[in-house]
Amino acid sequence: MEEPKYRIRALHTPDTVTVYQAYPPAIGLPAARDGRFPAAWKRDRMTWIKPSFLWMMYRSGWGTKEGQETVLAVEITREGFAWALRNACLSHYVRGFHPDQASWKRRLHEAPARVQWDPERDLRLRPLPYRSLQLGLSGEASRAYADEWTVAVTDVTALAHEVHALVRAGDTEAAGRLLPREEPYPVPDGLLDHLVVQEPATETVKLKSPVPSTP
């Protein structure tokens, strides 16, 4: 069955959804040890969470990039995830989808969350024709993520390295069996209407599209 261009795929339970981030060991190791982000984790800056394990591998270079050596699987409440999506704004202006650039800019400035849809990746980190959700959290959303929504934090760096080693060895079948089971995420009707441009796509005008600046 053909994969739709925009769909959230994630490892999830009836109560939680798992997202991925990567940090230097000074942040990542205490977070995994204690199951919550340490005081050193800056709650006043934007942080980007990714439900796609392979997109996190693409972003972090399989957990090898400087400052991204510790890959975390962060299990958060579905209520918090839904709140972030409900209050998010697309990170770029789309003519015909937003009323005008001024209202989009105003909403982007006010929103505690923003969404980018970037190409999903395969095991060799090549772009696929459908998109993966990147969810940026700031202000009250960032603080709630760290101190209210987080249920568990797991260090999955070893998994990242194991999958990468199998891919490099050419055994993509074995690598694929180790991947987290990311399935279509059940989204309530209407929750993504303000975040998904229905096909055929309306012309997109890039202004200053924020690229995830923090892992």
Short mmCIF file of C-alpha atoms in Angstrom, two decimals:
data_model
loop_
_atom_site.label_atom_id
_atom_site.label_comp_id
_atom_site.label_asym_id
_atom_site.label_seq_id
_atom_site.Cartn_x
_atom_site.Cartn_y
_atom_site.Cartn_z
CA MET A 1 0.00 0.00 0.00
CA GLU A 2 1.36 3.38 -0.98
CA GLU A 3 2.53 5.51 1.93
CA PRO A 4 0.81 8.92 2.09
CA LYS A 5 3.11 11.91 1.79
CA TYR A 6 2.23 13.20 5.26
CA ARG A 7 1.66 10.78 8.10
CA ILE A 8 3.03 10.40 11.61
CA ARG A 9 4.68 7.03 12.11
CA ALA A 10 5.90 6.22 15.61
CA LEU A 11 6.50 3.61 18.24
CA HIS A 12 3.51 4.08 20.53
CA THR A 13 1.36 2.52 23.22
CA PRO A 14 -2.21 3.39 24.24
CA ASP A 15 -0.76 6.06 26.57
CA THR A 16 2.59 7.15 25.15
CA VAL A 17 4.52 7.95 21.98
CA THR A 18 8.29 7.60 21.59
CA VAL A 19 10.39 10.40 20.10
CA TYR A 20 14.13 10.66 19.58
CA GLN A 21 16.79 13.21 20.38
CA ALA A 22 20.59 13.19 20.57
CA TYR A 23 22.74 15.05 23.09
CA PRO A 24 26.30 15.23 24.38
CA PRO A 25 26.95 12.67 27.14
CA ALA A 26 26.83 15.38 29.82
CA ILE A 27 23.10 15.78 29.09
CA GLY A 28 22.12 12.42 27.62
CA LEU A 29 23.61 10.10 30.22
CA PRO A 30 22.01 11.77 33.28
CA ALA A 31 18.69 11.96 31.42
CA ALA A 32 18.75 8.22 30.71
CA ARG A 33 19.95 7.39 34.23
CA ASP A 34 17.28 9.44 36.01
CA GLY A 35 14.46 9.14 33.47
CA ARG A 36 14.12 12.91 33.21
CA PHE A 37 16.09 15.80 31.82
CA PRO A 38 18.67 17.29 34.19
CA ALA A 39 18.67 20.89 35.39
CA ALA A 40 21.42 21.62 32.86
CA TRP A 41 18.95 20.94 30.03
CA LYS A 42 17.92 24.41 28.88
CA ARG A 43 14.18 24.68 29.16
CA ASP A 44 14.07 28.18 27.64
CA ARG A 45 15.35 27.20 24.18
CA MET A 46 13.69 25.39 21.29
CA THR A 47 14.16 21.64 21.16
CA TRP A 48 13.23 19.35 18.25
CA ILE A 49 11.76 15.89 18.74
CA LYS A 50 11.48 13.23 16.03
CA PRO A 51 9.22 10.15 16.08
CA SER A 52 11.39 8.59 13.34
CA PHE A 53 14.43 6.61 14.53
CA LEU A 54 16.03 6.68 11.08
CA TRP A 55 15.53 10.42 10.70
CA MET A 56 17.33 10.80 14.05
CA MET A 57 20.12 8.62 12.66
CA TYR A 58 20.33 10.91 9.65
CA ARG A 59 20.40 14.00 11.88
CA SER A 60 23.00 12.63 14.32
CA GLY A 61 25.13 10.60 11.93
CA TRP A 62 24.20 7.40 13.79
CA GLY A 63 25.13 9.09 17.06
CA THR A 64 28.61 10.11 15.94
CA LYS A 65 28.30 13.85 15.35
CA GLU A 66 29.86 16.14 17.93
CA GLY A 67 27.35 17.02 20.62
CA GLN A 68 25.01 14.20 19.52
CA GLU A 69 26.91 11.18 20.80
CA THR A 70 24.11 9.99 23.11
CA VAL A 71 20.89 9.02 21.34
CA LEU A 72 17.79 9.04 23.52
CA ALA A 73 14.39 7.44 23.06
CA VAL A 74 12.01 9.65 25.02
CA GLU A 75 8.59 8.25 25.84
CA ILE A 76 6.06 11.04 26.31
CA THR A 77 2.35 11.16 27.01
CA ARG A 78 0.01 11.13 24.06
CA GLU A 79 -1.89 14.00 25.67
CA GLY A 80 1.23 16.16 25.63
CA PHE A 81 2.04 15.17 22.06
CA ALA A 82 -1.50 16.06 20.95
CA TRP A 83 -1.33 19.40 22.77
CA ALA A 84 1.89 20.28 20.96
CA LEU A 85 0.42 19.39 17.56
CA ARG A 86 -2.79 21.25 18.28
CA ASN A 87 -0.87 24.40 19.19
CA ALA A 88 1.82 24.13 16.51
CA CYS A 89 2.36 26.22 13.41
CA LEU A 90 4.01 25.18 10.15
CA SER A 91 7.58 26.43 10.05
CA HIS A 92 7.18 27.80 6.52
CA TYR A 93 4.58 29.92 4.75
CA VAL A 94 2.39 28.23 2.13
CA ARG A 95 0.54 30.51 -0.27
CA GLY A 96 -3.12 29.55 -0.46
CA PHE A 97 -2.94 27.55 2.76
CA HIS A 98 -2.23 30.40 5.17
CA PRO A 99 -4.35 33.56 4.91
CA ASP A 100 -1.27 35.72 4.30
CA GLN A 101 2.39 35.99 5.27
CA ALA A 102 1.73 38.49 8.04
CA SER A 103 -0.76 36.23 9.86
CA TRP A 104 1.55 33.22 9.44
CA LYS A 105 4.52 35.16 10.85
CA ARG A 106 2.41 36.30 13.78
CA ARG A 107 1.23 32.78 14.49
CA LEU A 108 4.77 31.39 14.16
CA HIS A 109 6.01 33.92 16.70
CA GLU A 110 3.22 33.12 19.16
CA ALA A 111 3.03 29.34 18.79
CA PRO A 112 4.78 27.19 21.43
CA ALA A 113 5.43 24.51 18.81
CA ARG A 114 6.27 24.33 15.12
CA VAL A 115 6.23 21.55 12.55
CA GLN A 116 8.46 20.63 9.65
CA TRP A 117 7.81 17.70 7.33
CA ASP A 118 11.18 16.44 6.09
CA PRO A 119 11.85 13.45 3.80
CA GLU A 120 11.81 10.18 5.70
CA ARG A 121 15.02 8.11 5.41
CA ASP A 122 15.78 4.51 4.57
CA LEU A 123 18.43 2.36 6.24
CA ARG A 124 21.14 3.97 4.13
CA LEU A 125 19.74 7.37 5.16
CA ARG A 126 18.61 8.15 1.61
CA PRO A 127 15.49 10.35 1.29
CA LEU A 128 12.18 8.62 0.68
CA PRO A 129 9.24 10.15 -1.22
CA TYR A 130 7.13 10.60 1.91
CA ARG A 131 7.65 12.86 4.90
CA SER A 132 8.65 12.52 8.53
CA LEU A 133 7.40 14.79 11.30
CA GLN A 134 9.85 17.10 13.08
CA LEU A 135 8.24 18.85 16.05
CA GLY A 136 9.94 21.89 17.56
CA LEU A 137 9.01 22.87 21.12
CA SER A 138 9.69 26.20 22.79
CA GLY A 139 8.50 28.16 25.81
CA GLU A 140 5.72 26.41 27.69
CA ALA A 141 5.86 23.41 25.35
CA SER A 142 9.58 22.87 25.97
CA ARG A 143 9.13 23.10 29.73
CA ALA A 144 6.12 20.78 29.72
CA TYR A 145 8.01 18.26 27.58
CA ALA A 146 10.90 18.11 30.03
CA ASP A 147 8.99 18.23 33.29
CA GLU A 148 5.45 16.96 32.65
CA TRP A 149 5.11 14.87 29.49
CA THR A 150 8.23 12.72 29.78
CA VAL A 151 7.43 9.23 31.06
CA ALA A 152 10.74 7.46 30.39
CA VAL A 153 14.13 8.14 28.82
CA THR A 154 16.23 5.33 27.35
CA ASP A 155 19.76 5.46 25.98
CA VAL A 156 19.58 3.79 22.55
CA THR A 157 23.08 4.73 21.40
CA ALA A 158 24.20 1.09 21.38
CA LEU A 159 21.23 0.21 19.18
CA ALA A 160 22.13 3.02 16.77
CA HIS A 161 25.70 1.75 16.50
CA GLU A 162 24.58 -1.87 16.06
CA VAL A 163 22.14 -1.01 13.27
CA HIS A 164 24.78 1.15 11.60
CA ALA A 165 27.36 -1.65 11.74
CA LEU A 166 24.95 -4.06 10.07
CA VAL A 167 24.13 -1.53 7.35
CA ARG A 168 27.82 -0.95 6.70
CA ALA A 169 28.32 -4.71 6.49
CA GLY A 170 25.56 -4.90 3.87
CA ASP A 171 23.13 -6.84 6.06
CA THR A 172 20.17 -4.50 5.78
CA GLU A 173 17.74 -7.34 6.49
CA ALA A 174 19.22 -7.91 9.94
CA ALA A 175 19.46 -4.15 10.48
CA GLY A 176 15.80 -3.72 9.64
CA ARG A 177 14.77 -6.32 12.21
CA LEU A 178 16.37 -4.23 14.95
CA LEU A 179 14.52 -1.02 14.11
CA PRO A 180 11.83 0.23 16.49
CA ARG A 181 8.39 -0.76 15.25
CA GLU A 182 7.05 2.55 13.98
CA GLU A 183 3.44 2.26 12.87
CA PRO A 184 0.90 4.86 11.72
CA TYR A 185 0.04 7.00 14.71
CA PRO A 186 -3.71 7.36 15.40
CA VAL A 187 -4.40 11.07 15.06
CA PRO A 188 -7.81 12.42 16.10
CA ASP A 189 -9.84 13.86 13.22
CA GLY A 190 -8.85 17.40 12.41
CA LEU A 191 -5.74 17.50 14.62
CA LEU A 192 -3.34 17.96 11.68
CA ASP A 193 -5.56 20.07 9.43
CA HIS A 194 -3.52 23.21 10.12
CA LEU A 195 -0.24 21.34 9.57
CA VAL A 196 -0.80 19.36 6.36
CA VAL A 197 -1.18 20.89 2.91
CA GLN A 198 -3.58 18.66 1.03
CA GLU A 199 -2.57 17.39 -2.41
CA PRO A 200 -2.23 18.72 -4.99
CA ALA A 201 0.29 20.82 -3.09
CA THR A 202 -0.18 24.55 -3.13
CA GLU A 203 2.89 26.58 -4.02
CA THR A 204 5.26 26.84 -1.10
CA VAL A 205 7.16 30.05 -0.49
CA LYS A 206 10.20 29.61 1.72
CA LEU A 207 10.95 32.52 3.98
CA LYS A 208 13.29 31.78 6.86
CA SER A 209 12.47 28.13 7.34
CA PRO A 210 13.95 27.14 10.69
CA VAL A 211 16.17 24.10 10.30
CA PRO A 212 16.32 22.11 13.53
CA SER A 213 19.19 23.79 15.34
CA THR A 214 19.20 21.60 18.41
CA PRO A 215 19.23 17.83 18.43
#
